[in-house]
Short mmCIF file of C-alpha atoms in Angstrom, two decimals:
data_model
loop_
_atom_site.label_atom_id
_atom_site.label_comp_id
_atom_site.label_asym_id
_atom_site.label_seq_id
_atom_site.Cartn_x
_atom_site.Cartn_y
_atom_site.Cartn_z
CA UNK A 1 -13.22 5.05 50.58
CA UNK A 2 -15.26 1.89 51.41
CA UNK A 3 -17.61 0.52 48.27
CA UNK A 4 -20.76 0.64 50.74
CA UNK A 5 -21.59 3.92 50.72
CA UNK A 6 -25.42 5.38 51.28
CA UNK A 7 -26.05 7.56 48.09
CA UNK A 8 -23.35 6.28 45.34
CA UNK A 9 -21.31 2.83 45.20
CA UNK A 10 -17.51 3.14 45.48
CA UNK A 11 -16.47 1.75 42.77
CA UNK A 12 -18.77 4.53 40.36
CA UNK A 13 -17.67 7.08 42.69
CA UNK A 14 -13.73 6.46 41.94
CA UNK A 15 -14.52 6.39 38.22
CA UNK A 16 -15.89 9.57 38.34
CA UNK A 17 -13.11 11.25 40.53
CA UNK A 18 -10.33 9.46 38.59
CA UNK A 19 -12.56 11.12 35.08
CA UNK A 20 -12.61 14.49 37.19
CA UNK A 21 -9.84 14.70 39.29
CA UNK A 22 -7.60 12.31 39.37
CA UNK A 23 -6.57 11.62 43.21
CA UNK A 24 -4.76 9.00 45.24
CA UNK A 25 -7.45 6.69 46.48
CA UNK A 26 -7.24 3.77 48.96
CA UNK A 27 -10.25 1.57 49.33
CA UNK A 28 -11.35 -0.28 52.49
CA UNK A 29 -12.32 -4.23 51.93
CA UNK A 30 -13.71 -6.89 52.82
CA UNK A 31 -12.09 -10.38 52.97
CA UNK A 32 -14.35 -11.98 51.36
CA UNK A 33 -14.64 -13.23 47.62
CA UNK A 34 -17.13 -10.66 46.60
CA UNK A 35 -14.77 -7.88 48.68
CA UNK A 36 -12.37 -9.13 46.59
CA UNK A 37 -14.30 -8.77 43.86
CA UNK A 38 -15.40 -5.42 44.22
CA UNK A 39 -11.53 -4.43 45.32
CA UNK A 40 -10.48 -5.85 41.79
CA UNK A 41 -13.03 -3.66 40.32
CA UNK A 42 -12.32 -0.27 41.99
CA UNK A 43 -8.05 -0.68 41.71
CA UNK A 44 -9.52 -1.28 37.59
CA UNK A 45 -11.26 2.00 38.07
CA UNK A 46 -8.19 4.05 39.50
CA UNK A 47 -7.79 3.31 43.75
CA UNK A 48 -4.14 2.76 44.43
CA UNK A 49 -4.38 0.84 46.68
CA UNK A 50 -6.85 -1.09 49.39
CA UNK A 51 -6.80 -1.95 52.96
CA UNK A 52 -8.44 -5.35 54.11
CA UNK A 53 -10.95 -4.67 56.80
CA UNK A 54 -10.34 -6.84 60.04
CA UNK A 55 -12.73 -5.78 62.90
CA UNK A 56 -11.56 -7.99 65.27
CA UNK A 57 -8.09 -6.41 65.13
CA UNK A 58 -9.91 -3.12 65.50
CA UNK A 59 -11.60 -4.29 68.54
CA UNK A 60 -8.10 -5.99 69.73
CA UNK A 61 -5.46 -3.45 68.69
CA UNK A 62 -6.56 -0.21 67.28
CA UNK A 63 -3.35 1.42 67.76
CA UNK A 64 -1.62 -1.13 65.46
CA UNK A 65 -4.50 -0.69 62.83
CA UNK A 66 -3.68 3.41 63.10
CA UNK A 67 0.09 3.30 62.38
CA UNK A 68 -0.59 1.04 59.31
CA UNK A 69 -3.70 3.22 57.78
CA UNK A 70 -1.59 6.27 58.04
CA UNK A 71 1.53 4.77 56.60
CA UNK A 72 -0.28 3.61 53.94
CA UNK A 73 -1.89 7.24 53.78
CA UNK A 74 1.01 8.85 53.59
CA UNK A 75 2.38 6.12 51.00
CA UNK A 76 -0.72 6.22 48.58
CA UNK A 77 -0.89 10.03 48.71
CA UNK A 78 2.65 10.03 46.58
CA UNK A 79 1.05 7.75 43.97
CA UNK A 80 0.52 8.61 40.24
CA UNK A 81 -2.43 9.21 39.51
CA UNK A 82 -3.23 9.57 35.87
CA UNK A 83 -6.76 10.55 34.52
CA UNK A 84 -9.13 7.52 33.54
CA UNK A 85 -10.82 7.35 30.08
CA UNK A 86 -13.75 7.64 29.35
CA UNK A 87 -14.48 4.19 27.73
CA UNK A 88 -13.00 3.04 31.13
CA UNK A 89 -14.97 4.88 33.60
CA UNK A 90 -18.28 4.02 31.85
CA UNK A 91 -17.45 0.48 31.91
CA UNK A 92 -19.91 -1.89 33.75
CA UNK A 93 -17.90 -3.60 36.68
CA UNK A 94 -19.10 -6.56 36.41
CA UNK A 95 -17.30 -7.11 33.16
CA UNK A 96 -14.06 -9.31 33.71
CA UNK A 97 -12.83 -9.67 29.92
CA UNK A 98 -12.77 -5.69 29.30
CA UNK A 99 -9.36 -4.71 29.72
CA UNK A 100 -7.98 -2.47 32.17
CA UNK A 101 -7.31 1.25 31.84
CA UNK A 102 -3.39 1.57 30.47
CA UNK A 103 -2.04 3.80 32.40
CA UNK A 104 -0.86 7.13 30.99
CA UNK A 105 3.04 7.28 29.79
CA UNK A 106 4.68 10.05 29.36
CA UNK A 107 8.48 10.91 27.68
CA UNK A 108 9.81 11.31 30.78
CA UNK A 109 13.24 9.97 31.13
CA UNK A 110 13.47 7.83 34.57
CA UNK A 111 15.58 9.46 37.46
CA UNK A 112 16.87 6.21 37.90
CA UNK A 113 19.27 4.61 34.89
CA UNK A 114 19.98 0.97 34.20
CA UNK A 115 23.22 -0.62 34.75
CA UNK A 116 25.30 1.05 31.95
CA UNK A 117 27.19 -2.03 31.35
CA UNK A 118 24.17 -4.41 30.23
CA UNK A 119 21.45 -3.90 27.21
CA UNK A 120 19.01 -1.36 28.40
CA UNK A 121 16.38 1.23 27.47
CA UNK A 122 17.75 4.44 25.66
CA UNK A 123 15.76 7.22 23.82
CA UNK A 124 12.64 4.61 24.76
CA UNK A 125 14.17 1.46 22.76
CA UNK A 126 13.69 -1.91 24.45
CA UNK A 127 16.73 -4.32 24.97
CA UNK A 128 17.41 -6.17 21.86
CA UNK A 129 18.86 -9.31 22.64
CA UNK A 130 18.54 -11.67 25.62
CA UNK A 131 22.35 -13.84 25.95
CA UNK A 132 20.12 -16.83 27.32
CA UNK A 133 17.23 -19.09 27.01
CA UNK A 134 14.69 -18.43 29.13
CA UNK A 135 13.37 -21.35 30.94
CA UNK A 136 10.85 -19.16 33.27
CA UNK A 137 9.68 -15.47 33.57
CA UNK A 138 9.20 -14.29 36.79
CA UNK A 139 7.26 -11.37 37.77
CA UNK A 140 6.98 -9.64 41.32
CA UNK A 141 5.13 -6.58 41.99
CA UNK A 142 2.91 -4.61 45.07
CA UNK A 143 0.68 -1.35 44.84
CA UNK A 144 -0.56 -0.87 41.05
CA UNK A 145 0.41 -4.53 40.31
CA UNK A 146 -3.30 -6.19 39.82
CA UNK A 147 -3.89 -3.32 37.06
CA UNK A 148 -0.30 -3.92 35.87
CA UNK A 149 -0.53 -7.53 35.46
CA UNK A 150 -3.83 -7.38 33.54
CA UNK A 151 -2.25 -5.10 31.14
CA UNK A 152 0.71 -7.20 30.65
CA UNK A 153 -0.68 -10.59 30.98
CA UNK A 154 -3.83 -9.82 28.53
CA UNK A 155 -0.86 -8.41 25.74
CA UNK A 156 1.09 -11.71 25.89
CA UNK A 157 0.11 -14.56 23.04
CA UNK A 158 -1.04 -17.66 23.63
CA UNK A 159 1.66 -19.13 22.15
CA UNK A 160 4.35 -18.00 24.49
CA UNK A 161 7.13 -20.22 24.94
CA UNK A 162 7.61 -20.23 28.67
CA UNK A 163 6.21 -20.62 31.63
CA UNK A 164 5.42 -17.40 34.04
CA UNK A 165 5.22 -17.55 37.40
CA UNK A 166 3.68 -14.24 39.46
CA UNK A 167 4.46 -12.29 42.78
CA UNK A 168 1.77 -9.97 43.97
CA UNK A 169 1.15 -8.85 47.60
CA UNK A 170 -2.57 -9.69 48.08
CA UNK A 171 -4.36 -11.56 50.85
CA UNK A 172 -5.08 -15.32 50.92
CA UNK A 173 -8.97 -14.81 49.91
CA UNK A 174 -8.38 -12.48 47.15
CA UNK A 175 -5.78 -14.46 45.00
CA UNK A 176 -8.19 -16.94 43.58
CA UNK A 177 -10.68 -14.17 42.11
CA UNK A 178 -7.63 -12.63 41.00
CA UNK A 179 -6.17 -15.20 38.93
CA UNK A 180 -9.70 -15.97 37.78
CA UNK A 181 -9.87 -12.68 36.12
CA UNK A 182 -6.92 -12.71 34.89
CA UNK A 183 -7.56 -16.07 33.11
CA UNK A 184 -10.49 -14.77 31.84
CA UNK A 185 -8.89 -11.67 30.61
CA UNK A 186 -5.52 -13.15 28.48
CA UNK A 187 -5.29 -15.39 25.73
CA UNK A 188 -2.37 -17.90 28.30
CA UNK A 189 -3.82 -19.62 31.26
CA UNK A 190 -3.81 -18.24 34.22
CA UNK A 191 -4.11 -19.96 37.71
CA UNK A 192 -3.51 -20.17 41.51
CA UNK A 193 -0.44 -22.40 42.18
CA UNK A 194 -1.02 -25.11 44.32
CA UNK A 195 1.47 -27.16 45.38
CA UNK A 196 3.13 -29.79 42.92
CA UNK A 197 1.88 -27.57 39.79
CA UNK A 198 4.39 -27.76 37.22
CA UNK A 199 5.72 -25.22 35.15
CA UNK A 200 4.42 -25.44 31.90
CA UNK A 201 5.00 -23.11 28.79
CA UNK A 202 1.98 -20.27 28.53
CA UNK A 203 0.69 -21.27 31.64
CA UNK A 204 1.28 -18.10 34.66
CA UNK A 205 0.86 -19.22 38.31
CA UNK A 206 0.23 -16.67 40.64
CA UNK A 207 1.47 -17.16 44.49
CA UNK A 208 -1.64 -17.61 46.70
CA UNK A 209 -1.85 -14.79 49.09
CA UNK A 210 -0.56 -15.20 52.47
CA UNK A 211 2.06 -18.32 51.26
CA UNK A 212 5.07 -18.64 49.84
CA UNK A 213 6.18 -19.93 46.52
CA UNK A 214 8.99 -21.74 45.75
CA UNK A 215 10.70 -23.50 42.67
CA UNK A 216 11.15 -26.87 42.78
CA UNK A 217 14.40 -28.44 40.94
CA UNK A 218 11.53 -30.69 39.57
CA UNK A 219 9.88 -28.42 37.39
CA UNK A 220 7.63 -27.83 39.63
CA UNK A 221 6.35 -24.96 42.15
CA UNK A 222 6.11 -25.91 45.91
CA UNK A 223 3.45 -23.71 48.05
CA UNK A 224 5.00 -23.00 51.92
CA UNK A 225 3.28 -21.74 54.89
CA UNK A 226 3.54 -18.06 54.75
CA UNK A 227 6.89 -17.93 57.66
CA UNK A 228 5.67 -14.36 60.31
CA UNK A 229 9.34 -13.55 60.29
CA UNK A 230 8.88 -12.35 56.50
CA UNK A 231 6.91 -9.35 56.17
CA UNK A 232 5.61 -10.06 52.55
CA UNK A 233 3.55 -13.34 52.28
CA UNK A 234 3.70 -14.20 49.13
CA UNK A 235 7.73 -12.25 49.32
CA UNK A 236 9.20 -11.82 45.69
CA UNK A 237 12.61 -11.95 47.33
CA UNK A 238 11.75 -16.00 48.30
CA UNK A 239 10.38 -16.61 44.56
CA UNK A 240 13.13 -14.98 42.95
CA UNK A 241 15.59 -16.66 45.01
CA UNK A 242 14.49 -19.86 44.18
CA UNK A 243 14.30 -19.26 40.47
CA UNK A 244 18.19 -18.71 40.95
CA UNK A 245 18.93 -21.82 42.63
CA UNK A 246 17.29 -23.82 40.25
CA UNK A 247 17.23 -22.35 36.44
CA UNK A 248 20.57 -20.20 37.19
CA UNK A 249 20.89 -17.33 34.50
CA UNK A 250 17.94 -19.06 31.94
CA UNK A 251 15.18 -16.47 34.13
CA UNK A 252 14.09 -13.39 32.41
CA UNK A 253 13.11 -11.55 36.12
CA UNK A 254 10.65 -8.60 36.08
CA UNK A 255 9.77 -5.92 38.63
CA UNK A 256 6.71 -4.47 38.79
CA UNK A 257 5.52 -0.96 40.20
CA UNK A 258 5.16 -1.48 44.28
CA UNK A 259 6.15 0.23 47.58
CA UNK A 260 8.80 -1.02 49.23
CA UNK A 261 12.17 -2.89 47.91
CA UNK A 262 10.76 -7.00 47.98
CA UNK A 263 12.65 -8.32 45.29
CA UNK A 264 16.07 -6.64 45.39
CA UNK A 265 17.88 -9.39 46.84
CA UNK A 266 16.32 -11.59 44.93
CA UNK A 267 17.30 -9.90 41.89
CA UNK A 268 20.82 -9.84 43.46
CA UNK A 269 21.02 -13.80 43.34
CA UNK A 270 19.37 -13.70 39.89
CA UNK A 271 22.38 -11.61 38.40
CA UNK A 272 24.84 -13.11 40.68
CA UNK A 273 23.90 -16.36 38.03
CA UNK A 274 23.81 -14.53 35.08
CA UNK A 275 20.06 -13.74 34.56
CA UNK A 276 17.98 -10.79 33.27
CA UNK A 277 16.40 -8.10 35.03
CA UNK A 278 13.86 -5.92 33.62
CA UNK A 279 11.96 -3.04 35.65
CA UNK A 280 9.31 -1.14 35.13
CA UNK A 281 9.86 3.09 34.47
CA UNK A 282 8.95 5.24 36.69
CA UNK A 283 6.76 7.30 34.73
CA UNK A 284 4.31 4.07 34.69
CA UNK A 285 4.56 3.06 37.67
CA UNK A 286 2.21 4.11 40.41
CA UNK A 287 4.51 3.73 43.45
CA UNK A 288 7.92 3.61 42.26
CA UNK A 289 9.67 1.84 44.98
CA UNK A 290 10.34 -1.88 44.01
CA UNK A 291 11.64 -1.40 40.72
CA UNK A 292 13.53 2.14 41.82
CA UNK A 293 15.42 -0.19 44.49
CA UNK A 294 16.34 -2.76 42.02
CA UNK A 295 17.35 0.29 39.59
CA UNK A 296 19.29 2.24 42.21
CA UNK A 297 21.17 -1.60 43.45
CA UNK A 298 22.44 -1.42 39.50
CA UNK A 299 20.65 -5.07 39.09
CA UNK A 300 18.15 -4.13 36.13
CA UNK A 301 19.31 -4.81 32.50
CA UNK A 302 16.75 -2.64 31.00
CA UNK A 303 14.00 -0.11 32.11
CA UNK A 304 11.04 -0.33 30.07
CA UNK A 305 7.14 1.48 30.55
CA UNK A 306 4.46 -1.00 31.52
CA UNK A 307 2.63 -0.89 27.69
CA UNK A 308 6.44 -2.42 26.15
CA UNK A 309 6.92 -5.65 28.78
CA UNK A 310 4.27 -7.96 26.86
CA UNK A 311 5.69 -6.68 23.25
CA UNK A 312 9.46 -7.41 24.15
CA UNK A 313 8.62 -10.65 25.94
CA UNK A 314 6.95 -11.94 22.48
CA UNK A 315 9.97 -11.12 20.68
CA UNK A 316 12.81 -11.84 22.74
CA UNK A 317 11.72 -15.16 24.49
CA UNK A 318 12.57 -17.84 22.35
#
């Protein structure tokens, strides 16, 4: 679905589906800041997912442009797609403080189990105890992150004792509306890194889109050309990996709902240190792929649903 559309906008048209019948939808967008804009609206109104709309690439390789709309059609057609409320679908999209639709949970148990060795999630408890400080949370995520993030990020206090730094597959022009909303949204600050930002307790940096972000043994975050022989620019995998090198176990590590497995080996080098790993359930998530690889590698110390992250990050990180 595009958001230009002759009789109804897109973004009113997906509320009303997702009210109606909820359905797998993937937007078409612009690259632009008001694309991204709109894009940010309709994902907060129930699309999956969206693909960025390059013309010249149609005009220069149209075949290439057809084998990545259909696997991404065949990819968003196996998302969740729980109904919208009301409250949510009459909501004015221009608003950036309202916050997102939570996405429906269920009592599902996940097909996929924690490590059984290490604290975890049972009959829907959180983990209890973290054996570490936490000197930085990290957070990496793909399809259904931007609605994911808002929900955590706007649940976390202002207080929060550490910093946060984020992973989301987006484009370059889409980060900086995205972190604006999010700012706007939570009680923390949230902001594009740039390079030489330092970490800073209740502060979240989120990787700028097409980039890679890095941890600095500094304190600090260092922003790298996005390399073409990595498929994910920003790639969790890099972030992680960093984290490891330079806080060791003191990184609480969190996957995110997204297609794919980006962040598995990072999450390898995490535990190989000592860290935690928490991923997201899979009855939350709308493409379980990310955090089912990092379940199914036997990395993740607990499995939690989407609404308990913010709650059990208040509590446990000290």
């Amino acid at each position: 679905m595009d958001y230009e559309m002759p009789i109804m906008d897109g973004i009113t048209a997906v509320k009303r589906i997702m009210q109606a019948n909820p359905t797998p939808i993937l937007m078409f967008s612009s690259l632009t800041h008001e694309g991204a804009r709109v894009t940010l609206d309709s994902l907060e109104a129930g699309a999956v997912d969206f693909l960025p709309k390059h013309f010249e690439d149609i005009a220069q390789n149209s075949e290439d442009l057809k084998r990545r709309l259909h696997n991404m059609i065949l990819q968003v057609s196996k998302a969740h797609t729980p109904r919208r409320s009301s409250i949510m679908s009459s909501a004015p999209t221009s608003s950036v403080t309202r916050p997102a639709a939570k996405i429906t949970t269920t009592t599902t148990t996940p097909s996929i189990k924690p490590n059984p060795s290490t604290p975890a999630m049972v009959g829907g408890k959180a983990p209890n105890v973290i054996n570490h400080p936490v000197k930085l949370v990290a957070i990496g995520t793909s399809t259904g992150g931007p609605v994911a993030l808002h929900q955590v990020l706007t649940q976390i206090p202002a207080n929060f004792p550490a910093p946060i730094v984020l992973v989301q597959h987006m484009p370059a022009s889409f980060t900086p509306a995205f972190a604006e909303r999010l700012n706007k949204a939570s009680k923390i600050t949230v902001k594009e890194a740039v390079d030489g930002d330092v970490l800073r307790p209740g502060v979240a940096l989120l990787a700028p889109g097409g980039q890679q972000l890095m941890i600095s043994s500094r304190g600090q975050v260092k922003v790298l050309p996005g390399d073409e022989r990595l498929h994910y620019k920003p790639c969790v995998d890099v972030t992680f990996g960093s984290a490891a090198n330079v806080f060791g176990r003191d990184v609480l590590a969190i996957i995110l709902t997204g297609m794919g497995a980006d962040g598995t080996e990072g999450a390898r080098l995490l535990k190989a240190q000592g860290a935690t790993v928490w991923s997201q359930d899979e009855a939350t998530s709308v493409i379980y792929g990310m955090p089912m690889a990092v379940a199914k590698a036997g990395l993740t110390d607990a499995v939690l649903p989407l609404d308990a992250f913010a709650s059990t990050m208040a509590k446990l990180v000290k």
